Amino acid sequence: MDTPLIEFKDVTKRFGDRTVLEHVNLQIYEGQVTTIIGLSGSGKSVLLKHIIGLLKPDEGTILFRGKPLTGMKKRETSESLAQISYMFQDNALFDSMTVYENIALPLRETTNLSRAEIDCRVMARIEQTELGDAAHKYPSEISGGMQKRVALARALVIDPQIVLFDEPTSGQDPVRKNAILGMIAQYQRKFGFTAILVSHEIPDVYFISNRILALYNRTIVFQGTPEELEHFDHPFKDEVIKSIEGLQEELTGLYSKRQFKVLNHAQLKRRTLGETYSVAVFTLKGLNAIIATLGHEAAQEAIRSMGVFIDKHFSAIGGFSTRRHTSEFITVLPYSDLAEAEIILQDFVKDFQEQGIRDIWAGARKRAVTDACVEFTILAGIAQGQPIVEIDSVIRSAEQQQREIAWLWCDERR
Amino acid sequence: MTLDENSQKLSETKAGWQPGLILTGPFAIFGRAAIRWTNHLGASAVFLFLACLKIFRPKQLTKIVQQIYYVGARSTMIIILVGLFTGMVLSLQSYYTLVKVGAQGALGTLVALSLVRELGPVLTAIMITARAGSAITAEIGIQRISEQIDALDTMRIDPLGYLVSPRIAAAVISFPLLTALFDLIGIIGGYISGVILLGANAGTYLFRVQSSMEMKDVTDGFVKAVVFAVIVSTVCCYQGYFAHLRTDSHGAKAVGLATTSAVVFSCVLILVADYIVTSLLI
């Protein structure tokens, strides 16, 4: 693998008698979204503040592109840190400045750009983060979600190569949480920066993260992909992930990906060879167009409504569902062969066309930034699996079978 | 060793308390306080030095002008009010005392010299401390506890240069100007009270004001104003900037206590500095 962009070697940090980080070793790679997960008060924000230089380690070394920060000349350190932006947990917006002035601040103070150039760059970020109407309002006059977007716009206005997000979704409702995570993922793809997140939002952060770092008992106990975390056997998983996932399930009714796999595995173990099960895959098509027209929050509300409708329908007949990708849901029908599943799906399609798609549109419209109409198309596909076959291949097969089951343009159905 | 570590060490010593230490106890308390104050004094001096260096950086002019508006221009009304009534009461008290010895002709001299040499710089500094100094501490303190100062750091904006230097520069410019205004209004107040209300001779009053004052009296008053400006702006900014390091409280309460400390320390230091500067200039 390439040289890590940021590397911690045996970093220890103490505040008085309390050790917050102990022999922390980690690597963060360029161009990726890396998420640091852990319980509240476990030192995640402290870890992040070491990267930006707000805190210095008591022991150990922090390397930036292979070079220790402590060994660098002042100018070199300053140049390295100038590539980094930081989005604070509580936004840290200047409440005596307007939204526009907050976003323009780093450009006004650290560059020699002309007023017109600054205006152009600030307005571009304001448009991208859907803050046009709030540009001349003060932070106290806008909602928490908008304040997050202002903080995000301010972090991105200098075109940083690395952006650190400290609990970007804290204090937000589930829809806004996913909207902010979606926004981070979208901008990361668009601008290509390296994103480092601190978050509790398990499993939602898995959808946008390339790598996960788990902080537990003052040290990093896991580094790897979200898929690798599924197979990670450690007390951290019981204490942190399962408890958070349990809460997630209570709130949404949907299983996490990991719970879904465990449940599926348990179901399959009970089956004998020759018995079959079915998998249905549902996708909301054209999510980017929905985001572009109605905004992130509306898109996330649409996805949430879709998940709730799917879960309500299939859990009543013994099925269990999870969200696999940003706009894709999977349902396992453990006791149905393909023929039965087809009939069940037809019932679902009828219900969905009558009510489900309208629920999705109604949910989206509540959070939409405009009154514009947008096309909602839902695809569904089913496939049959056997206990000996890996579920991933059955899901792929169902994806290939997908066809349009519902379409809506404002209140007009097809 | 930081101030907190120092205090902690001394507290640990206190844990091993013995009866024989009763006699030395007060000295230990005094010693601890002396160490704490020496640390604060040193830290404030470094704070002031670094902030002064950053006054002359680019892009500071706009911020200094803004601060002159907040610290100086917006204090004008309170200075006029306080100056007017100070001059009036000074004239009132002095007139009846001077009449007793038949020296009411010296009213102008007494009012003018008292105001220009002493009362003008001191009362102006105390009034600005109460109005603008407390606001500076509260504003910077809130910025500190809400991580706005950390945010400046992460944006590569020097917080000292951005928040503190313009305020010190603005205070150094505003204090002498407001002192001059205070002196002028005070003399007018003295005229209203002594001449218009009590019937002293107008020509004598104005002649004595003009003839008894030398340029040195005015410049000494301005020197004091500049010294007070440095003290007030440094103390108020320092208290707000380090509000998060207070050991007696946290959060909003720490900002409240920092504001109180800033006003109290500034007022005490103004009077202490007044004595020192007067004895040096006289």
XYZ file of C-alpha atoms in Angstrom:
696
model
C 0.000 0.000 0.000
C 1.067 3.643 -0.563
C 2.689 5.761 2.127
C -0.087 6.826 4.487
C -1.111 10.456 4.318
C -1.249 10.590 8.114
C 0.242 8.035 10.440
C 0.242 7.825 14.248
C 3.063 5.865 15.856
C 2.640 5.008 19.529
C 0.875 8.275 20.258
C -0.033 8.805 23.919
C -1.917 11.793 25.321
C -2.654 12.562 28.953
C -4.662 15.322 30.599
C -3.349 15.468 34.160
C -3.659 11.957 35.579
C -6.081 10.810 32.907
C -4.667 8.995 29.882
C -6.938 9.604 26.898
C -4.883 7.991 24.143
C -2.387 5.219 24.798
C 0.049 3.909 22.196
C -2.260 4.739 19.327
C -1.120 3.443 15.966
C -3.101 4.245 12.852
C -2.812 4.994 9.164
C -4.995 7.248 7.049
C -4.699 7.090 3.267
C -5.113 9.814 0.686
C -8.390 10.197 -1.220
C -10.363 7.947 1.118
C -13.146 8.470 3.601
C -11.861 7.206 6.948
C -14.209 7.057 9.926
C -13.123 6.832 13.546
C -15.796 5.124 15.646
C -16.010 4.639 19.389
C -18.084 5.420 22.436
C -18.651 8.973 23.678
C -15.709 10.278 25.655
C -13.353 7.649 24.267
C -10.978 10.274 22.860
C -12.063 10.451 19.221
C -12.121 14.257 19.121
C -8.786 14.399 20.940
C -7.346 12.148 18.268
C -8.697 14.420 15.541
C -7.282 17.528 17.243
C -3.821 15.956 17.103
C -4.094 15.738 13.323
C -4.917 19.445 12.941
C -2.225 20.431 15.448
C -4.563 21.800 18.142
C -3.078 19.236 20.546
C 0.424 17.786 20.720
C 1.116 14.196 21.776
C 2.892 13.570 25.085
C 4.610 10.567 23.543
C 4.896 9.102 20.063
C 5.069 10.581 16.587
C 2.593 11.859 14.024
C 3.787 11.495 10.444
C 2.439 13.578 7.572
C 3.228 11.976 4.203
C 5.919 9.938 5.962
C 7.583 12.912 7.672
C 7.258 13.506 11.420
C 5.418 16.745 12.206
C 7.746 17.447 15.121
C 10.848 17.268 12.893
C 9.466 19.698 10.312
C 10.492 23.342 10.076
C 7.824 25.811 11.172
C 7.078 26.812 7.582
C 6.842 23.195 6.456
C 4.457 22.345 9.329
C 2.383 25.378 8.501
C 2.192 24.368 4.821
C 1.173 20.824 5.763
C -1.511 21.973 8.151
C -2.758 24.568 5.657
C -4.056 21.690 3.523
C -6.387 20.631 6.326
C -9.835 21.962 7.176
C -11.708 21.113 10.327
C -15.431 20.959 10.900
C -16.174 21.259 14.608
C -18.749 19.162 16.436
C -20.637 22.296 17.517
C -19.833 24.077 14.256
C -17.816 26.890 15.945
C -19.465 29.498 13.739
C -18.913 33.160 14.550
C -22.300 34.218 15.815
C -21.630 37.917 15.231
C -21.046 37.266 11.520
C -23.552 36.361 8.834
C -23.468 33.027 7.037
C -21.715 34.707 4.099
C -19.096 36.335 6.338
C -18.450 33.069 8.171
C -17.773 31.246 4.922
C -15.681 34.098 3.521
C -13.563 34.469 6.681
C -10.702 32.053 5.832
C -10.400 33.513 2.333
C -10.404 37.113 3.567
C -7.834 36.476 6.270
C -5.445 33.993 4.719
C -5.408 34.813 1.012
C -4.799 37.849 -1.158
C -7.772 37.171 -3.420
C -9.739 40.135 -4.707
C -13.155 40.894 -3.240
C -14.839 39.728 -6.461
C -12.948 36.448 -6.465
C -13.812 35.800 -2.818
C -17.460 36.608 -3.528
C -17.479 34.204 -6.461
C -15.989 31.337 -4.448
C -18.185 31.922 -1.400
C -21.376 32.130 -3.468
C -20.425 28.913 -5.262
C -20.140 27.090 -1.927
C -23.365 28.690 -0.686
C -25.191 27.406 -3.761
C -23.649 23.941 -3.466
C -24.705 23.627 0.156
C -28.215 24.994 -0.534
C -27.791 28.028 1.699
C -28.837 30.686 -0.800
C -31.732 31.990 1.313
C -29.653 32.085 4.491
C -26.578 33.892 3.141
C -27.289 37.120 5.010
C -28.732 35.592 8.157
C -26.861 35.086 11.405
C -26.160 31.536 12.661
C -28.691 31.961 15.469
C -31.402 32.645 12.877
C -30.998 29.347 11.019
C -31.674 25.704 11.920
C -29.099 23.269 13.325
C -28.947 21.422 10.016
C -28.255 24.640 8.140
C -25.565 25.571 10.646
C -23.886 22.245 9.897
C -23.982 23.092 6.209
C -22.468 26.508 6.898
C -19.651 24.836 8.843
C -19.200 22.406 5.953
C -19.142 25.232 3.402
C -16.571 27.123 5.486
C -14.421 24.004 5.726
C -14.573 23.483 1.950
C -14.186 27.077 0.766
C -10.383 26.972 0.808
C -10.380 23.822 -1.359
C -8.612 21.717 1.273
C -6.940 18.415 0.518
C -7.976 16.969 3.864
C -11.181 17.665 5.772
C -11.685 16.529 9.352
C -15.284 16.152 10.496
C -15.845 15.972 14.252
C -19.258 14.351 14.809
C -20.776 16.064 11.772
C -24.208 14.602 12.475
C -24.471 15.198 16.214
C -27.776 16.690 17.344
C -29.504 15.983 14.033
C -32.614 13.911 13.379
C -32.161 10.594 11.488
C -33.054 12.116 8.117
C -30.701 15.064 8.501
C -27.974 12.722 9.757
C -28.107 10.727 6.588
C -28.430 13.913 4.547
C -25.193 15.267 6.041
C -23.373 11.974 5.557
C -24.658 11.872 1.983
C -23.445 15.416 1.455
C -19.978 14.567 2.758
C -19.792 11.537 0.464
C -20.998 13.572 -2.509
C -18.508 16.407 -1.947
C -15.698 13.959 -1.274
C -16.316 12.384 -4.672
C -16.755 15.777 -6.326
C -13.722 17.548 -4.867
C -11.544 14.513 -4.190
C -10.399 15.487 -0.718
C -9.426 13.038 1.994
C -12.189 12.896 4.584
C -11.613 11.883 8.190
C -14.776 11.545 10.240
C -15.476 10.973 13.876
C -18.936 9.484 14.189
C -21.349 7.397 16.229
C -23.607 6.805 13.255
C -23.215 3.070 12.942
C -24.047 1.578 10.498
C -24.848 4.679 8.421
C -21.202 5.741 8.187
C -20.349 2.371 6.662
C -22.124 3.439 3.463
C -19.742 6.305 2.888
C -16.505 5.044 4.488
C -13.600 3.336 2.758
C -11.903 2.577 6.055
C -13.029 2.308 9.655
C -10.816 2.878 12.709
C -12.201 1.664 16.032
C -11.064 3.469 19.172
C -11.615 1.432 22.308
C -9.970 1.586 25.725
C -7.720 4.475 24.686
C -6.250 2.721 21.672
C -7.074 1.770 18.097
C -8.279 -1.838 18.119
C -9.350 -2.111 14.493
C -8.339 -0.624 11.151
C -9.891 -1.853 7.947
C -12.834 -1.762 5.573
C -16.442 -1.870 6.802
C -16.634 -5.409 5.389
C -13.597 -6.461 7.426
C -15.242 -5.016 10.533
C -18.095 -7.514 10.037
C -15.654 -10.344 10.782
C -13.817 -8.568 13.587
C -14.034 -10.496 16.829
C -13.404 -8.203 19.809
C -15.248 -6.959 22.931
C -15.493 -3.605 21.130
C -18.058 -5.106 18.821
C -20.334 -6.206 21.650
C -20.046 -3.035 23.648
C -20.132 -0.458 20.909
C -21.465 -1.705 17.619
C -24.208 -4.020 18.872
C -25.579 -1.464 21.325
C -25.701 1.254 18.703
C -27.183 -1.086 16.102
C -29.842 -2.170 18.596
C -30.879 1.445 18.994
C -30.876 1.898 15.237
C -33.215 -1.089 14.861
C -35.588 0.318 17.477
C -35.727 3.630 15.683
C -36.163 2.480 12.085
C -37.353 -1.119 12.229
C -34.649 -2.102 9.760
C -31.790 -4.419 10.623
C -28.200 -3.296 10.246
C -26.159 -5.045 7.581
C -24.323 -7.042 10.210
C -27.507 -8.053 12.058
C -29.065 -8.941 8.730
C -26.176 -11.270 7.909
C -26.290 -12.914 11.352
C -30.050 -13.408 11.062
C -29.742 -14.818 7.582
C -26.964 -17.137 8.671
C -29.069 -18.403 11.590
C -32.029 -19.002 9.264
C -29.925 -20.897 6.772
C -28.367 -23.117 9.428
C -31.818 -24.391 10.315
C -32.583 -25.340 6.709
C -31.820 -28.586 4.999
C -30.339 -28.963 1.550
C -32.923 -28.457 -1.173
C -35.009 -25.957 0.812
C -35.027 -22.569 -0.799
C -35.448 -18.957 0.200
C -35.934 -15.795 -1.821
C -34.327 -12.406 -1.862
C -35.945 -9.192 -3.116
C -33.879 -6.116 -3.958
C -35.529 -2.670 -4.116
C -33.820 0.428 -5.533
C -34.805 4.075 -5.659
C -33.570 5.115 -9.107
C -31.901 8.455 -9.871
C -31.042 9.496 -6.332
C -28.603 12.170 -7.533
C -31.345 13.847 -9.593
C -33.618 13.845 -6.541
C -30.862 15.389 -4.422
C -30.151 17.999 -7.102
C -33.821 18.985 -7.368
C -35.202 18.595 -3.846
C -32.084 18.640 -1.633
C -30.315 16.103 0.558
C -32.869 16.044 3.339
C -35.778 15.368 1.004
C -33.850 12.544 -0.656
C -33.045 10.971 2.711
C -36.664 11.276 3.844
C -37.748 9.516 0.640
C -35.300 6.682 1.313
C -36.424 6.424 4.940
C -40.103 6.258 3.924
C -39.272 3.570 1.382
C -37.438 1.504 4.032
C -40.300 1.822 6.507
C -42.868 0.739 3.892
C -40.822 -2.260 2.775
C -40.167 -3.377 6.345
C -43.808 -2.987 7.384
C -45.020 -5.087 4.481
C -42.541 -7.950 4.610
C -41.958 -8.282 8.372
C -45.657 -9.171 8.734
C -45.041 -12.325 6.699
C -41.718 -13.304 8.322
C -39.336 -11.411 6.048
C -36.462 -9.285 7.286
C -34.879 -6.310 5.564
C -31.788 -4.138 5.572
C -30.438 -1.139 3.724
C -27.529 -2.257 1.580
C -26.465 0.867 -0.266
C -27.608 4.474 -0.030
C -30.740 3.820 -2.095
C -30.998 0.033 -2.064
C -32.909 -2.272 0.298
C -32.813 -6.046 0.535
C -35.510 -8.300 1.923
C -35.089 -11.989 2.649
C -38.190 -14.180 2.495
C -36.803 -17.203 4.344
C -39.646 -19.651 3.664
C -40.607 -18.749 0.090
C -39.512 -20.222 -3.201
C -39.418 -18.123 -6.333
C -43.060 -18.764 -7.271
C -44.344 -17.755 -3.831
C -42.018 -14.786 -3.763
C -43.427 -13.629 -7.120
C -46.948 -13.665 -5.686
C -45.818 -11.850 -2.527
C -44.032 -9.269 -4.645
C -47.112 -8.722 -6.811
C -49.130 -7.994 -3.647
C -46.419 -5.629 -2.521
C -46.320 -3.846 -5.889
C -50.067 -3.313 -5.752
C -49.844 -1.823 -2.256
C -46.782 0.157 -3.171
C -48.387 1.691 -6.252
C -51.478 2.558 -4.227
C -49.793 3.980 -1.159
C -46.042 3.359 -0.842
C -44.838 5.623 -3.600
C -47.167 8.371 -2.426
C -45.693 8.034 1.093
C -42.233 8.446 -0.388
C -43.248 11.559 -2.327
C -45.108 12.997 0.684
C -42.065 12.431 2.899
C -39.734 14.026 0.384
C -42.030 16.994 -0.187
C -42.029 17.771 3.565
C -38.280 18.324 3.463
C -37.885 19.608 -0.092
C -36.124 22.920 -0.665
C -38.322 23.718 -3.706
C -41.792 22.907 -4.980
C -40.319 21.379 -8.138
C -41.420 17.940 -9.315
C -39.018 15.091 -9.730
C -39.282 11.616 -11.148
C -39.458 8.786 -8.573
C -38.848 5.348 -10.046
C -38.672 2.231 -7.898
C -37.093 -0.947 -9.215
C -37.500 -4.413 -7.748
C -36.038 -7.804 -8.531
C -36.221 -11.226 -6.909
C -34.026 -14.295 -6.956
C -34.049 -17.682 -5.300
C -31.244 -19.001 -3.119
C -30.264 -22.211 -1.407
C -28.539 -22.641 1.981
C -25.274 -23.640 0.302
C -25.199 -20.528 -1.888
C -23.659 -17.284 -0.560
C -26.335 -14.624 -0.154
C -24.233 -12.043 -2.014
C -24.524 -13.994 -5.262
C -28.321 -14.303 -4.758
C -28.520 -10.530 -4.221
C -26.530 -9.927 -7.421
C -28.880 -12.219 -9.272
C -31.921 -10.313 -7.872
C -30.323 -7.026 -8.923
C -30.023 -8.333 -12.470
C -33.736 -9.201 -12.440
C -34.800 -5.723 -11.388
C -37.629 -4.041 -13.257
C -39.668 -0.904 -12.698
C -42.501 -1.464 -10.215
C -43.621 2.091 -9.563
C -43.215 5.568 -11.055
C -44.428 8.918 -9.891
C -44.114 12.496 -11.158
C -45.567 14.792 -8.514
C -49.011 13.211 -7.989
C -49.156 11.579 -11.394
C -48.701 7.781 -11.456
C -47.805 5.408 -14.272
C 5.856 24.150 35.026
C 2.399 25.604 34.409
C 0.375 27.531 36.927
C -2.021 24.621 37.455
C 0.792 22.133 38.003
C 2.330 24.513 40.498
C -0.911 24.830 42.434
C -1.365 21.070 42.339
C 2.106 20.470 43.802
C 1.437 22.956 46.542
C -1.945 21.335 47.288
C -0.209 17.975 47.567
C 2.147 19.512 50.132
C -0.933 20.713 51.975
C -2.201 17.134 52.159
C 0.677 16.251 54.488
C -0.437 18.918 56.980
C 1.225 18.932 60.430
C 0.485 21.008 63.569
C 3.913 22.660 63.277
C 2.878 24.056 59.945
C 0.282 26.344 61.529
C 2.874 29.068 61.853
C 4.192 28.658 58.339
C 0.741 28.112 56.797
C -0.059 31.794 56.135
C 3.326 32.211 54.473
C 2.601 29.200 52.282
C -0.738 30.700 51.244
C 0.959 34.017 50.541
C 3.708 32.211 48.635
C 1.217 30.304 46.520
C -0.610 33.504 45.687
C 2.693 35.225 44.860
C 3.709 32.408 42.521
C 0.294 32.452 40.861
C 0.393 36.203 40.359
C 3.968 36.124 39.086
C 2.938 33.492 36.558
C -0.042 35.587 35.462
C 2.097 38.689 35.226
C 4.687 36.924 33.079
C 2.030 35.350 30.877
C 0.277 38.725 30.456
C 3.561 40.387 29.495
C 4.242 37.745 26.829
C 0.617 38.000 25.697
C 0.914 41.780 25.335
C 4.287 41.582 23.587
C 3.054 39.055 21.000
C -0.174 40.971 20.429
C 1.742 44.237 19.903
C 4.014 42.584 17.339
C 0.945 41.562 15.350
C -0.587 45.029 15.206
C 1.548 45.915 12.223
C 0.601 42.940 10.065
C -1.367 43.424 6.836
C -5.204 43.538 6.928
C -5.244 44.955 10.471
C -6.371 48.498 9.615
C -10.041 47.630 9.029
C -10.226 45.628 12.237
C -8.549 48.424 14.223
C -11.019 50.982 12.836
C -13.909 48.664 13.760
C -12.577 48.333 17.295
C -12.058 52.101 17.609
C -15.752 52.365 16.815
C -16.731 49.782 19.463
C -14.241 50.782 22.177
C -14.015 54.497 21.457
C -16.859 56.006 19.475
C -19.586 54.068 21.264
C -18.201 55.177 24.646
C -18.555 58.850 23.750
C -21.962 59.376 25.315
C -21.063 57.838 28.664
C -17.825 59.868 28.749
C -19.762 63.079 28.056
C -22.250 62.323 30.839
C -19.640 61.311 33.402
C -17.323 64.190 32.409
C -20.112 66.745 32.698
C -21.261 65.695 36.141
C -17.717 65.162 37.424
C -16.835 68.729 36.421
C -20.060 70.053 37.940
C -19.676 68.306 41.288
C -15.976 69.177 41.439
C -16.776 72.822 40.850
C -19.635 72.743 43.377
C -17.505 71.247 46.178
C -14.488 73.417 45.392
C -16.478 76.662 45.170
C -17.839 76.445 48.731
C -14.393 75.475 50.087
C -12.646 78.307 48.201
C -15.267 80.875 49.269
C -14.398 80.109 52.910
C -10.780 81.218 52.314
C -11.725 83.956 49.870
C -10.033 82.266 46.924
C -13.015 81.583 44.653
C -10.998 83.054 41.799
C -8.893 79.862 41.798
C -11.926 77.720 40.857
C -10.891 77.452 37.191
C -7.357 76.411 38.145
C -8.570 73.744 40.555
C -11.145 72.261 38.196
C -8.888 72.261 35.146
C -5.783 70.821 36.811
C -7.739 68.171 38.744
C -9.443 67.036 35.571
C -6.511 67.151 33.176
C -3.926 65.661 35.509
C -5.963 63.088 37.471
C -9.663 62.694 37.117
C -9.838 62.788 33.326
C -7.489 59.864 32.566
C -8.559 57.779 35.583
C -12.326 58.153 35.280
C -12.189 57.763 31.490
C -10.249 54.515 31.869
C -12.642 53.219 34.543
C -15.695 54.090 32.461
C -14.278 52.419 29.346
C -13.397 49.370 31.440
C -16.981 49.156 32.653
C -18.501 49.666 29.219
C -16.096 48.193 26.667
C -13.596 46.197 28.743
C -16.227 43.899 30.198
C -17.712 43.403 26.720
C -14.281 42.504 25.316
C -13.720 39.858 28.025
C -17.198 38.377 27.600
C -16.933 38.309 23.799
C -13.491 36.690 23.692
C -14.437 34.337 26.549
C -17.511 33.098 24.697
C -15.464 32.696 21.544
C -13.017 30.611 23.556
C -15.548 28.268 25.184
C -17.524 27.820 21.951
C -14.313 26.764 20.132
C -14.389 29.799 17.818
C -10.778 30.564 18.759
C -9.802 26.958 17.983
C -11.648 27.377 14.690
C -9.447 30.379 13.886
C -6.399 28.237 14.611
C -7.602 25.516 12.273
C -8.196 28.123 9.554
C -4.589 29.299 9.974
C -5.818 32.663 11.289
C -3.699 33.803 14.218
C -6.219 34.372 17.076
C -3.941 36.849 18.851
C -3.509 38.920 15.724
C -7.177 38.649 14.802
C -8.829 39.232 18.184
C -6.363 40.884 20.550
C -4.004 43.130 18.540
C -6.771 45.301 16.999
C -8.334 45.818 20.423
C -5.046 46.906 22.011
C -4.339 49.280 19.120
C -7.885 50.659 19.286
C -7.615 51.221 23.040
C -4.277 53.031 22.687
C -5.834 55.354 20.098
C -9.219 55.799 21.821
C -8.221 56.357 25.452
C -6.302 59.669 24.948
C -9.033 60.999 22.644
C -11.779 60.129 25.118
C -9.672 61.570 27.936
C -9.388 64.858 26.025
C -13.158 64.850 25.556
C -13.699 64.091 29.232
C -11.380 66.987 30.219
C -13.142 69.438 27.926
C -16.639 68.432 29.013
C -15.533 68.422 32.660
C -14.289 72.001 32.364
C -17.570 72.984 30.733
C -19.398 71.211 33.575
C -17.330 73.186 36.061
C -18.309 76.404 34.240
C -22.017 75.520 34.324
C -21.933 74.705 38.010
C -19.493 77.392 39.208
C -20.307 80.317 36.929
C -23.897 79.849 35.765
C -25.406 78.236 38.857
C -23.235 79.602 41.708
C -22.331 83.004 40.257
C -18.528 82.846 40.040
C -16.934 85.274 37.591
C -16.923 83.839 34.065
C -13.850 85.751 32.856
C -11.814 84.748 35.905
C -12.823 81.093 35.524
C -11.852 80.911 31.855
C -8.670 82.958 32.351
C -7.561 80.667 35.222
C -8.282 77.559 33.167
C -6.125 78.916 30.344
C -3.308 80.414 32.376
C -2.818 77.696 34.975
C -2.447 74.802 32.547
C 0.842 73.972 30.876
C 1.429 71.668 27.987
C 3.101 69.205 30.388
C -0.165 68.799 32.300
C -1.935 67.790 29.111
C 0.802 65.433 27.884
C 1.127 63.812 31.317
C -2.602 63.172 31.233
C -2.257 61.572 27.794
C 0.697 59.451 28.947
C -1.517 58.123 31.728
C -4.329 57.480 29.264
C -2.001 55.416 27.053
C -0.715 53.428 30.051
C -4.285 52.761 31.186
C -5.265 51.761 27.651
C -2.535 49.119 27.559
C -3.499 47.846 31.027
C -7.248 47.691 30.396
C -7.040 46.129 26.934
C -4.424 43.567 27.998
C -6.216 42.548 31.204
C -9.626 42.298 29.522
C -8.370 40.376 26.483
C -6.180 38.094 28.623
C -9.020 37.203 30.999
C -11.332 36.337 28.108
C -8.682 34.523 26.061
C -7.792 32.195 28.927
C -11.299 31.885 30.437
C -11.218 28.139 29.660
C -8.163 27.641 31.909
C -9.841 28.932 35.037
C -9.739 26.382 37.835
C -12.620 27.875 39.823
C -15.337 27.295 37.199
C -16.100 26.177 33.665
C -18.163 27.212 30.663
C -20.489 30.206 30.893
C -19.740 30.642 34.586
C -16.037 30.889 33.804
C -16.799 33.655 31.291
C -18.861 35.481 33.926
C -16.080 35.224 36.495
C -13.473 36.213 33.913
C -15.511 39.335 33.128
C -15.768 40.244 36.810
C -12.031 39.631 37.290
C -11.217 41.736 34.239
C -13.184 44.732 35.529
C -11.869 44.449 39.100
C -8.216 43.942 38.078
C -8.392 46.719 35.519
C -9.796 49.215 38.034
C -7.259 48.282 40.712
C -4.377 48.348 38.233
C -5.520 51.732 36.889
C -5.234 53.236 40.369
C -1.918 51.526 41.107
C -0.507 52.603 37.748
C -1.858 56.118 38.308
C 0.212 56.466 41.451
C 3.350 55.039 39.827
C 3.069 57.148 36.666
C 2.262 60.303 38.652
C 5.282 59.827 40.894
C 7.482 59.293 37.841
C 6.147 62.306 35.936
C 5.783 64.831 38.714
